[in-house]
Amino acid sequence: MNKITVKASQSYDVLIGSGLLSRAEEYIVPVLKSSRAVIVSDDNVFPLYGETLKDRLTGAGFTVNEFVFPHGEQSKSHEVLLNLYGFLAANNITRSDAIIALGGGVTGDLAGFAAATYLRGIRYVQVPTSLLAQIDSSVGGKTAVDIPAGKNLVGAFKQPRLVLADIDTLNTLPDAFFSDGMGEAVKYGMIRSKELFDMIAAGNIREHLEEMIVKCVDIKRDVVENDEFDKGLRMTLNFGHTLGHAIEKTQNFCGLSHGNAVAVGMYLITTAAEKNGLINGNISGELKDCLEVNGLPYSVDIPPEKLFRNSVNDKKRFSDDINIIICKTIGNADIVKMPINDFGKLVKTLER
Ligand SMILES: NC(=O)c1ccc[n+]([C@@H]2O[C@H](COP(=O)([O-])OP(=O)(O)OC[C@H]3O[C@@H](n4cnc5c(N)ncnc54)[C@H](O)[C@@H]3O)[C@@H](O)[C@H]2O)c1
C-alpha cells in the first residue's frame, strides 16, 4: 500500500493499493468523530462494493445507512442533492457524523458538496472506484453539482478526511471509463512528469497501474498544496481542457467522453502552439504516439473556427483575455495569458 499525505487546509492521507476495501474500517474509523455514517453511491457501484464497505463498518460498531442514486452525470444535480440532504436529515445525521463517497467522480463531487454544505459542513471520506476519481477528482477538495447553465457551476472547496483508493475496484470499471481516466493520466505526464509520460507511452499500463496512480496523485498533491484554491498553478491541470470542453459542447455532450475530449484538446493545442512558434520541437508527435498506444483519440471532425467559438465562454476565461496551458516540453506546463483574438488566430491555424 502507498500513502501520500496531502497538506492542505485540512491534511489527509490518500491510501492506494489492493484489498483496501476489505479492511476499510482500519483506515476509516480513526478519521471519523462518531460511529455513524452515510454511504453515498450510485446504482452501479453500490451493488458491487457497497455491502463490503457497510459490513466492515458495521462490524466495527458503526451505524451505516446508504443513499444510492442513479449513475451518470445527470445525477450531479440539485434534485439529487436535495434528496440527499433530505435523507441525511431523516436519518438524524449530525455535525459529528460523516459521509462516505463510494464511486466515481460524480459520486465524489455530489457527496463532497453535500458534506461541504449540510449543517455548514460535516466530515467525509472518499472511496474512489473509477480511474478518474482515483487519480484526480477524489484528491484536492473540489466538490460541485451541475446546473442547467453549465457543469460544476455550484460548488465548494472541502477537503476529505481520507481517500481510500482500492485499485482492485478498477477490475470492474468498463473500458470506456478506464480510457477516460487515461486521458487525464497522460495530462499529468505532459504537465509535470516526463517519467510518467514515458511510462504511459510505453503501453501495457495495466501492468503498472498502481505505480501510475501513485505518480498521478503525487502530482495532484503537489499542485493542490501549492494552490489549494485554484488561483494559479492549479490552472495547469486544465491542460487540454479549453478545447476539450469546446469539443464536448459542440457535440452537445453526446460525443467524445470528457477524458477523450481532453486527449484531443491536448493534441490540438500543442499542434497549434507548434505551428505558431510557441513550442520548439515535435512535442505533438510524441503526444500523438502516446495517445494512440493507449487507444485515445487525437483528432475530431469539427472546424477550428467552431471550436474557438465554443471555447471562449468557458468559465476559465477572465475579461478579454484567456488563460491557455501550453507544454513547451513534456513534463512542464506554462500558463499563457493571451487576448481572446490571439487565441482565435492560434486555433484557426489548425485549419492549415
Ligand atoms: N472534483 C474534481 O476535482 C474533479 C476532477 C475531475 C473530474 N471531476 C468530475 O468527475 C466526474 C466524472 O468522473 P467519473 O468518470 O468517475 O464518472 P462517474 O462517477 O459517472 O463514473 C463513471 C461510470 O463508471 C461507473 N463506475 C465507477 N466505478 C466503477 C467500478 N469500479 N466498477 C464498475 N463501474 C464503475 C459509474 O457508475 C459510472 O457509470 C465529472 O462529473 C467531473 O466533473 C471532478
Tab-separated table of C-alpha atoms and ligand atoms in Angstrom:
chain	number	residue	atom	x	y	z
A	1	MET	CA	0.000	0.000	0.000
A	2	ASN	CA	1.162	3.515	-0.793
A	3	LYS	CA	0.395	6.501	1.406
A	4	ILE	CA	0.505	10.090	0.171
A	5	THR	CA	-0.253	12.844	2.660
A	6	VAL	CA	-1.901	15.970	1.305
A	7	LYS	CA	-1.068	19.028	3.402
A	8	ALA	CA	-3.923	21.377	2.581
A	9	SER	CA	-6.160	23.483	4.882
A	10	GLN	CA	-7.219	20.044	6.118
A	11	SER	CA	-4.449	17.453	5.910
A	12	TYR	CA	-5.288	13.880	4.981
A	13	ASP	CA	-3.862	10.667	3.647
A	14	VAL	CA	-4.505	9.134	0.252
A	15	LEU	CA	-4.078	5.366	0.552
A	16	ILE	CA	-3.560	3.481	-2.707
A	17	GLY	CA	-3.340	-0.276	-3.029
A	18	SER	CA	-5.019	-3.666	-3.391
A	19	GLY	CA	-7.521	-5.171	-0.969
A	20	LEU	CA	-8.133	-1.939	0.934
A	21	LEU	CA	-11.936	-2.192	0.880
A	22	SER	CA	-11.904	-5.475	2.732
A	23	ARG	CA	-10.045	-3.734	5.586
A	24	ALA	CA	-11.788	-0.393	5.162
A	25	GLU	CA	-12.661	0.037	8.851
A	26	GLU	CA	-8.955	0.017	9.819
A	27	TYR	CA	-8.427	3.185	7.828
A	28	ILE	CA	-11.806	4.926	8.027
A	29	VAL	CA	-12.718	4.559	11.712
A	30	PRO	CA	-9.690	6.522	13.028
A	31	VAL	CA	-10.530	9.618	10.937
A	32	LEU	CA	-14.201	9.854	11.944
A	33	LYS	CA	-15.625	11.507	15.045
A	34	SER	CA	-18.743	9.439	15.709
A	35	SER	CA	-19.774	5.908	14.819
A	36	ARG	CA	-22.445	6.955	12.348
A	37	ALA	CA	-22.030	7.357	8.600
A	38	VAL	CA	-23.964	7.512	5.359
A	39	ILE	CA	-22.504	5.797	2.303
A	40	VAL	CA	-23.343	7.742	-0.856
A	41	SER	CA	-23.012	5.681	-4.017
A	42	ASP	CA	-24.553	5.125	-7.434
A	43	ASP	CA	-26.609	2.144	-8.578
A	44	ASN	CA	-23.665	0.592	-10.472
A	45	VAL	CA	-21.101	0.817	-7.727
A	46	PHE	CA	-23.131	0.118	-4.580
A	47	PRO	CA	-24.188	-3.383	-5.697
A	48	LEU	CA	-20.516	-4.191	-6.398
A	49	TYR	CA	-18.803	-2.774	-3.315
A	50	GLY	CA	-21.416	-1.225	-1.020
A	51	GLU	CA	-22.178	-4.252	1.118
A	52	THR	CA	-18.474	-4.965	1.740
A	53	LEU	CA	-17.910	-1.419	2.927
A	54	LYS	CA	-21.082	-1.453	5.009
A	55	ASP	CA	-20.239	-4.812	6.607
A	56	ARG	CA	-16.737	-3.706	7.522
A	57	LEU	CA	-18.041	-0.570	9.216
A	58	THR	CA	-20.984	-2.178	10.982
A	59	GLY	CA	-18.588	-4.910	12.154
A	60	ALA	CA	-16.594	-2.121	13.778
A	61	GLY	CA	-19.687	-0.913	15.653
A	62	PHE	CA	-20.871	1.713	13.173
A	63	THR	CA	-24.436	2.561	12.254
A	64	VAL	CA	-24.440	2.890	8.479
A	65	ASN	CA	-27.151	3.984	6.037
A	66	GLU	CA	-26.822	4.119	2.284
A	67	PHE	CA	-28.060	6.687	-0.205
A	68	VAL	CA	-27.951	5.166	-3.684
A	69	PHE	CA	-28.728	7.289	-6.745
A	70	PRO	CA	-28.928	6.580	-10.499
A	71	HIS	CA	-25.455	6.526	-12.081
A	72	GLY	CA	-24.352	9.204	-14.522
A	73	GLU	CA	-23.555	12.892	-14.771
A	74	GLN	CA	-27.266	13.834	-14.777
A	75	SER	CA	-27.357	12.875	-11.099
A	76	LYS	CA	-24.854	15.610	-10.198
A	77	SER	CA	-27.915	17.826	-9.884
A	78	HIS	CA	-29.772	19.904	-7.342
A	79	GLU	CA	-32.629	17.410	-7.420
A	80	VAL	CA	-30.431	14.528	-6.280
A	81	LEU	CA	-28.604	16.836	-3.871
A	82	LEU	CA	-31.907	17.882	-2.254
A	83	ASN	CA	-32.906	14.233	-1.910
A	84	LEU	CA	-29.559	13.562	-0.269
A	85	TYR	CA	-29.996	16.464	2.197
A	86	GLY	CA	-33.456	15.104	2.986
A	87	PHE	CA	-32.019	11.621	3.546
A	88	LEU	CA	-29.337	12.978	5.894
A	89	ALA	CA	-31.948	14.915	7.870
A	90	ALA	CA	-34.386	11.987	8.010
A	91	ASN	CA	-31.595	9.821	9.420
A	92	ASN	CA	-30.704	12.446	12.031
A	93	ILE	CA	-27.177	12.887	10.725
A	94	THR	CA	-25.454	15.429	12.963
A	95	ARG	CA	-22.322	17.521	12.559
A	96	SER	CA	-20.295	14.764	14.256
A	97	ASP	CA	-21.326	12.166	11.686
A	98	ALA	CA	-19.868	11.550	8.244
A	99	ILE	CA	-20.497	10.878	4.593
A	100	ILE	CA	-18.547	8.234	2.720
A	101	ALA	CA	-18.456	8.739	-1.055
A	102	LEU	CA	-18.146	5.340	-2.752
A	103	GLY	CA	-17.871	5.644	-6.526
A	104	GLY	CA	-16.550	7.693	-9.405
A	105	GLY	CA	-16.164	11.432	-9.788
A	106	VAL	CA	-19.900	12.054	-9.933
A	107	THR	CA	-20.390	10.436	-6.541
A	108	GLY	CA	-17.363	12.185	-5.045
A	109	ASP	CA	-18.400	15.614	-6.285
A	110	LEU	CA	-22.040	15.239	-5.219
A	111	ALA	CA	-21.334	13.657	-1.827
A	112	GLY	CA	-18.471	16.093	-1.213
A	113	PHE	CA	-20.700	19.083	-1.915
A	114	ALA	CA	-23.361	17.702	0.421
A	115	ALA	CA	-20.630	17.261	3.072
A	116	ALA	CA	-19.453	20.837	2.491
A	117	THR	CA	-22.909	22.322	2.926
A	118	TYR	CA	-25.106	20.090	5.101
A	119	LEU	CA	-25.157	21.616	8.617
A	120	ARG	CA	-22.441	24.003	7.285
A	121	GLY	CA	-20.081	21.105	6.824
A	122	ILE	CA	-19.607	17.544	8.059
A	123	ARG	CA	-16.712	15.117	7.606
A	124	TYR	CA	-16.393	13.000	4.522
A	125	VAL	CA	-14.223	10.237	3.177
A	126	GLN	CA	-13.606	9.476	-0.480
A	127	VAL	CA	-13.564	5.865	-1.639
A	128	PRO	CA	-12.936	6.396	-5.361
A	129	THR	CA	-13.694	3.481	-7.682
A	130	SER	CA	-13.091	4.900	-11.176
A	131	LEU	CA	-9.631	5.609	-12.574
A	132	LEU	CA	-10.509	9.276	-12.997
A	133	ALA	CA	-11.649	9.530	-9.381
A	134	GLN	CA	-8.554	7.701	-8.082
A	135	ILE	CA	-6.048	9.889	-9.922
A	136	ASP	CA	-7.915	13.162	-9.933
A	137	SER	CA	-11.333	14.034	-8.544
A	138	SER	CA	-11.082	12.417	-5.092
A	139	VAL	CA	-7.977	14.443	-4.221
A	140	GLY	CA	-7.923	18.195	-3.834
A	141	GLY	CA	-11.267	19.052	-2.305
A	142	LYS	CA	-13.147	20.436	-5.286
A	143	THR	CA	-16.805	19.481	-4.935
A	144	ALA	CA	-19.716	20.561	-7.095
A	145	VAL	CA	-23.035	19.944	-8.739
A	146	ASP	CA	-24.121	20.968	-12.229
A	147	ILE	CA	-26.845	23.466	-13.104
A	148	PRO	CA	-28.547	23.932	-16.485
A	149	ALA	CA	-26.144	26.806	-17.285
A	150	GLY	CA	-23.118	24.543	-17.020
A	151	LYS	CA	-21.142	21.807	-15.340
A	152	ASN	CA	-19.676	22.301	-11.856
A	153	LEU	CA	-21.047	25.840	-11.578
A	154	VAL	CA	-22.166	25.443	-7.958
A	155	GLY	CA	-19.555	24.031	-5.647
A	156	ALA	CA	-17.241	24.402	-2.685
A	157	PHE	CA	-13.731	23.552	-1.608
A	158	LYS	CA	-13.967	20.834	1.017
A	159	GLN	CA	-11.092	18.501	1.691
A	160	PRO	CA	-11.907	14.909	2.667
A	161	ARG	CA	-10.573	13.287	5.853
A	162	LEU	CA	-9.217	10.320	3.928
A	163	VAL	CA	-9.045	8.971	0.396
A	164	LEU	CA	-9.111	5.175	0.181
A	165	ALA	CA	-8.287	4.083	-3.369
A	166	ASP	CA	-8.577	0.317	-3.747
A	167	ILE	CA	-7.154	-0.424	-7.186
A	168	ASP	CA	-8.950	-3.803	-7.302
A	169	THR	CA	-12.199	-1.911	-7.906
A	170	LEU	CA	-10.839	-0.903	-11.328
A	171	ASN	CA	-11.256	-4.531	-12.457
A	172	THR	CA	-14.988	-3.924	-12.876
A	173	LEU	CA	-14.689	-0.447	-14.405
A	174	PRO	CA	-15.925	-0.525	-18.033
A	175	ASP	CA	-13.142	0.054	-20.604
A	176	ALA	CA	-14.670	3.305	-21.844
A	177	PHE	CA	-14.350	4.836	-18.371
A	178	PHE	CA	-10.872	3.421	-17.921
A	179	SER	CA	-9.877	5.151	-21.157
A	180	ASP	CA	-11.409	8.377	-19.875
A	181	GLY	CA	-9.148	8.266	-16.841
A	182	MET	CA	-6.148	7.563	-19.070
A	183	GLY	CA	-6.744	10.881	-20.864
A	184	GLU	CA	-6.205	12.658	-17.543
A	185	ALA	CA	-3.209	10.450	-16.697
A	186	VAL	CA	-1.484	11.475	-19.947
A	187	LYS	CA	-2.230	15.069	-18.973
A	188	TYR	CA	-0.361	14.672	-15.660
A	189	GLY	CA	2.644	13.350	-17.554
A	190	MET	CA	2.528	16.216	-20.011
A	191	ILE	CA	2.278	18.947	-17.382
A	192	ARG	CA	4.582	17.595	-14.690
A	193	SER	CA	6.486	14.383	-15.347
A	194	LYS	CA	8.356	13.113	-18.375
A	195	GLU	CA	8.951	9.885	-16.425
A	196	LEU	CA	5.213	9.321	-16.002
A	197	PHE	CA	4.600	10.234	-19.637
A	198	ASP	CA	7.199	7.714	-20.803
A	199	MET	CA	5.696	5.021	-18.603
A	200	ILE	CA	2.261	5.595	-20.150
A	201	ALA	CA	3.691	5.923	-23.668
A	202	ALA	CA	5.362	2.507	-23.320
A	203	GLY	CA	1.897	0.858	-23.308
A	204	ASN	CA	0.666	-2.070	-21.126
A	205	ILE	CA	-0.256	0.418	-18.439
A	206	ARG	CA	-2.495	-2.080	-16.631
A	207	GLU	CA	0.713	-3.838	-15.588
A	208	HIS	CA	1.899	-0.664	-13.843
A	209	LEU	CA	-1.417	0.673	-12.658
A	210	GLU	CA	-0.608	1.212	-9.001
A	211	GLU	CA	2.651	2.976	-9.845
A	212	MET	CA	0.870	5.201	-12.356
A	213	ILE	CA	-1.921	6.112	-9.903
A	214	VAL	CA	0.635	6.928	-7.201
A	215	LYS	CA	2.576	9.209	-9.570
A	216	CYS	CA	-0.603	10.981	-10.682
A	217	VAL	CA	-1.838	11.506	-7.112
A	218	ASP	CA	1.567	12.792	-6.072
A	219	ILE	CA	1.425	15.407	-8.831
A	220	LYS	CA	-2.108	16.387	-7.841
A	221	ARG	CA	-0.946	16.597	-4.192
A	222	ASP	CA	1.846	18.948	-5.122
A	223	VAL	CA	-0.411	21.162	-7.224
A	224	VAL	CA	-3.111	21.283	-4.527
A	225	GLU	CA	-0.619	22.011	-1.741
A	226	ASN	CA	0.733	24.938	-3.712
A	227	ASP	CA	-2.583	26.287	-4.945
A	228	GLU	CA	-5.471	24.807	-2.991
A	229	PHE	CA	-7.951	27.461	-4.081
A	230	ASP	CA	-7.200	27.484	-7.805
A	231	LYS	CA	-5.583	30.878	-8.208
A	232	GLY	CA	-2.570	29.930	-10.306
A	233	LEU	CA	-0.647	26.650	-10.515
A	234	ARG	CA	-3.816	24.543	-10.285
A	235	MET	CA	-4.826	26.004	-13.640
A	236	THR	CA	-2.146	23.839	-15.249
A	237	LEU	CA	-4.440	20.882	-14.548
A	238	ASN	CA	-6.640	22.391	-17.242
A	239	PHE	CA	-4.154	21.488	-19.977
A	240	GLY	CA	-6.213	20.293	-22.955
A	241	HIS	CA	-9.445	21.294	-21.235
A	242	THR	CA	-10.265	24.541	-23.051
A	243	LEU	CA	-10.512	22.851	-26.446
A	244	GLY	CA	-11.653	19.621	-24.787
A	245	HIS	CA	-14.679	21.385	-23.292
A	246	ALA	CA	-15.322	23.048	-26.641
A	247	ILE	CA	-15.416	19.609	-28.289
A	248	GLU	CA	-17.827	18.268	-25.668
A	249	LYS	CA	-20.018	21.336	-26.041
A	250	THR	CA	-20.027	21.235	-29.859
A	251	GLN	CA	-21.110	17.605	-29.668
A	252	ASN	CA	-23.803	18.512	-27.109
A	253	PHE	CA	-22.062	16.317	-24.540
A	254	CYS	CA	-23.187	13.242	-26.515
A	255	GLY	CA	-19.962	12.677	-28.479
A	256	LEU	CA	-16.494	12.122	-27.086
A	257	SER	CA	-16.354	11.478	-23.360
A	258	HIS	CA	-14.561	14.037	-21.180
A	259	GLY	CA	-11.186	12.259	-20.948
A	260	ASN	CA	-11.203	11.519	-24.674
A	261	ALA	CA	-12.085	15.137	-25.471
A	262	VAL	CA	-9.218	16.276	-23.218
A	263	ALA	CA	-6.885	13.938	-25.148
A	264	VAL	CA	-7.869	15.623	-28.418
A	265	GLY	CA	-7.730	19.056	-26.750
A	266	MET	CA	-4.139	18.431	-25.588
A	267	TYR	CA	-3.061	17.364	-29.052
A	268	LEU	CA	-4.779	20.270	-30.802
A	269	ILE	CA	-3.434	22.997	-28.519
A	270	THR	CA	0.069	21.506	-28.738
A	271	THR	CA	-0.118	21.330	-32.540
A	272	ALA	CA	-1.421	24.913	-32.745
A	273	ALA	CA	1.320	26.126	-30.398
A	274	GLU	CA	3.958	24.422	-32.548
A	275	LYS	CA	2.549	25.926	-35.728
A	276	ASN	CA	2.760	29.361	-34.139
A	277	GLY	CA	6.315	29.008	-32.875
A	278	LEU	CA	5.318	28.856	-29.200
A	279	ILE	CA	6.931	25.429	-28.936
A	280	ASN	CA	10.181	24.256	-30.494
A	281	GLY	CA	10.409	20.597	-31.332
A	282	ASN	CA	7.958	17.836	-32.052
A	283	ILE	CA	6.031	17.534	-28.811
A	284	SER	CA	2.792	16.880	-30.669
A	285	GLY	CA	4.343	13.851	-32.416
A	286	GLU	CA	5.330	12.245	-29.093
A	287	LEU	CA	1.941	13.076	-27.624
A	288	LYS	CA	0.124	11.581	-30.603
A	289	ASP	CA	2.089	8.315	-30.276
A	290	CYS	CA	1.314	8.127	-26.572
A	291	LEU	CA	-2.403	8.729	-27.137
A	292	GLU	CA	-2.526	6.128	-29.918
A	293	VAL	CA	-0.743	3.461	-27.863
A	294	ASN	CA	-3.346	3.954	-25.157
A	295	GLY	CA	-6.320	3.869	-27.516
A	296	LEU	CA	-7.061	7.559	-27.058
A	297	PRO	CA	-8.174	9.855	-29.891
A	298	TYR	CA	-6.211	12.870	-31.103
A	299	SER	CA	-8.473	14.359	-33.773
A	300	VAL	CA	-12.079	15.324	-34.212
A	301	ASP	CA	-14.129	16.421	-37.184
A	302	ILE	CA	-15.046	19.931	-36.018
A	303	PRO	CA	-13.939	23.107	-37.817
A	304	PRO	CA	-11.363	25.026	-35.721
A	305	GLU	CA	-13.472	28.191	-36.035
A	306	LYS	CA	-16.339	26.419	-34.275
A	307	LEU	CA	-14.025	25.034	-31.610
A	308	PHE	CA	-12.768	28.530	-30.916
A	309	ARG	CA	-16.273	29.972	-30.612
A	310	ASN	CA	-17.342	27.213	-28.268
A	311	SER	CA	-14.266	27.601	-26.103
A	312	VAL	CA	-14.449	31.288	-25.312
A	313	ASN	CA	-17.395	31.145	-22.979
A	314	ASP	CA	-15.536	28.619	-20.914
A	315	LYS	CA	-15.617	29.691	-17.241
A	316	LYS	CA	-11.803	29.744	-17.052
A	317	ARG	CA	-11.774	32.908	-19.164
A	318	PHE	CA	-11.208	36.205	-17.392
A	319	SER	CA	-12.197	39.540	-19.043
A	320	ASP	CA	-10.953	39.810	-22.633
A	321	ASP	CA	-8.008	37.515	-22.063
A	322	ILE	CA	-7.896	33.764	-21.913
A	323	ASN	CA	-5.505	31.530	-19.982
A	324	ILE	CA	-4.119	28.759	-22.125
A	325	ILE	CA	-1.961	25.949	-20.826
A	326	ILE	CA	0.917	25.033	-23.098
A	327	CYS	CA	3.573	22.361	-22.562
A	328	LYS	CA	6.770	23.588	-24.203
A	329	THR	CA	8.485	20.377	-23.182
A	330	ILE	CA	6.981	17.162	-21.915
A	331	GLY	CA	6.717	17.489	-18.143
A	332	ASN	CA	6.452	21.276	-17.994
A	333	ALA	CA	3.369	23.435	-18.333
A	334	ASP	CA	3.107	27.190	-18.739
A	335	ILE	CA	0.049	29.324	-18.173
A	336	VAL	CA	-0.059	31.689	-21.144
A	337	LYS	CA	-2.446	34.607	-20.898
A	338	MET	CA	-3.430	35.949	-24.288
A	339	PRO	CA	-6.110	38.188	-25.777
A	340	ILE	CA	-9.079	36.160	-26.985
A	341	ASN	CA	-8.490	37.336	-30.549
A	342	ASP	CA	-4.961	35.947	-30.495
A	343	PHE	CA	-6.267	32.659	-29.169
A	344	GLY	CA	-8.744	32.640	-32.055
A	345	LYS	CA	-5.918	33.140	-34.542
A	346	LEU	CA	-3.917	30.362	-32.872
A	347	VAL	CA	-6.774	27.860	-33.065
A	348	LYS	CA	-7.609	28.787	-36.637
A	349	THR	CA	-4.097	27.843	-37.749
A	350	LEU	CA	-5.256	24.256	-37.189
A	351	GLU	CA	-7.173	24.651	-40.462
A	352	ARG	CA	-3.963	24.543	-42.460
B	1	LIG	N1	-13.582	17.346	-8.174
B	1	LIG	C1	-12.639	17.329	-9.077
B	1	LIG	O1	-11.523	17.819	-8.855
B	1	LIG	C2	-12.922	16.692	-10.405
B	1	LIG	C3	-11.872	16.468	-11.305
B	1	LIG	C4	-12.156	15.819	-12.500
B	1	LIG	C5	-13.452	15.403	-12.769
B	1	LIG	N2	-14.451	15.641	-11.874
B	1	LIG	C6	-15.822	15.193	-12.132
B	1	LIG	O2	-15.817	13.765	-12.165
B	1	LIG	C7	-16.934	13.332	-12.917
B	1	LIG	C8	-16.508	12.212	-13.813
B	1	LIG	O3	-15.996	11.155	-13.024
B	1	LIG	P1	-16.117	9.639	-13.487
B	1	LIG	O4	-15.618	9.487	-14.863
B	1	LIG	O5	-15.557	8.804	-12.406
B	1	LIG	O6	-17.702	9.475	-13.609
B	1	LIG	P2	-18.759	8.564	-12.844
B	1	LIG	O7	-18.743	8.790	-11.406
B	1	LIG	O8	-20.054	8.781	-13.558
B	1	LIG	O9	-18.237	7.090	-13.124
B	1	LIG	C9	-18.209	6.612	-14.442
B	1	LIG	C10	-19.098	5.367	-14.604
B	1	LIG	O10	-18.390	4.263	-14.070
B	1	LIG	C11	-19.189	3.590	-13.113
B	1	LIG	N3	-18.242	3.073	-12.143
B	1	LIG	C12	-17.423	3.773	-11.321
B	1	LIG	N4	-16.603	2.946	-10.682
B	1	LIG	C13	-16.888	1.707	-11.110
B	1	LIG	C14	-16.353	0.415	-10.826
B	1	LIG	N5	-15.313	0.255	-10.026
B	1	LIG	N6	-16.892	-0.656	-11.429
B	1	LIG	C15	-17.943	-0.502	-12.312
B	1	LIG	N7	-18.473	0.685	-12.637
B	1	LIG	C16	-17.940	1.770	-12.028
B	1	LIG	C17	-20.154	4.609	-12.608
B	1	LIG	O11	-21.330	4.013	-12.102
B	1	LIG	C18	-20.423	5.412	-13.871
B	1	LIG	O12	-21.398	4.763	-14.657
B	1	LIG	C19	-17.467	14.542	-13.656
B	1	LIG	O13	-18.663	14.960	-13.074
B	1	LIG	C20	-16.387	15.597	-13.459
B	1	LIG	O14	-16.904	16.902	-13.447
B	1	LIG	C21	-14.197	16.268	-10.706
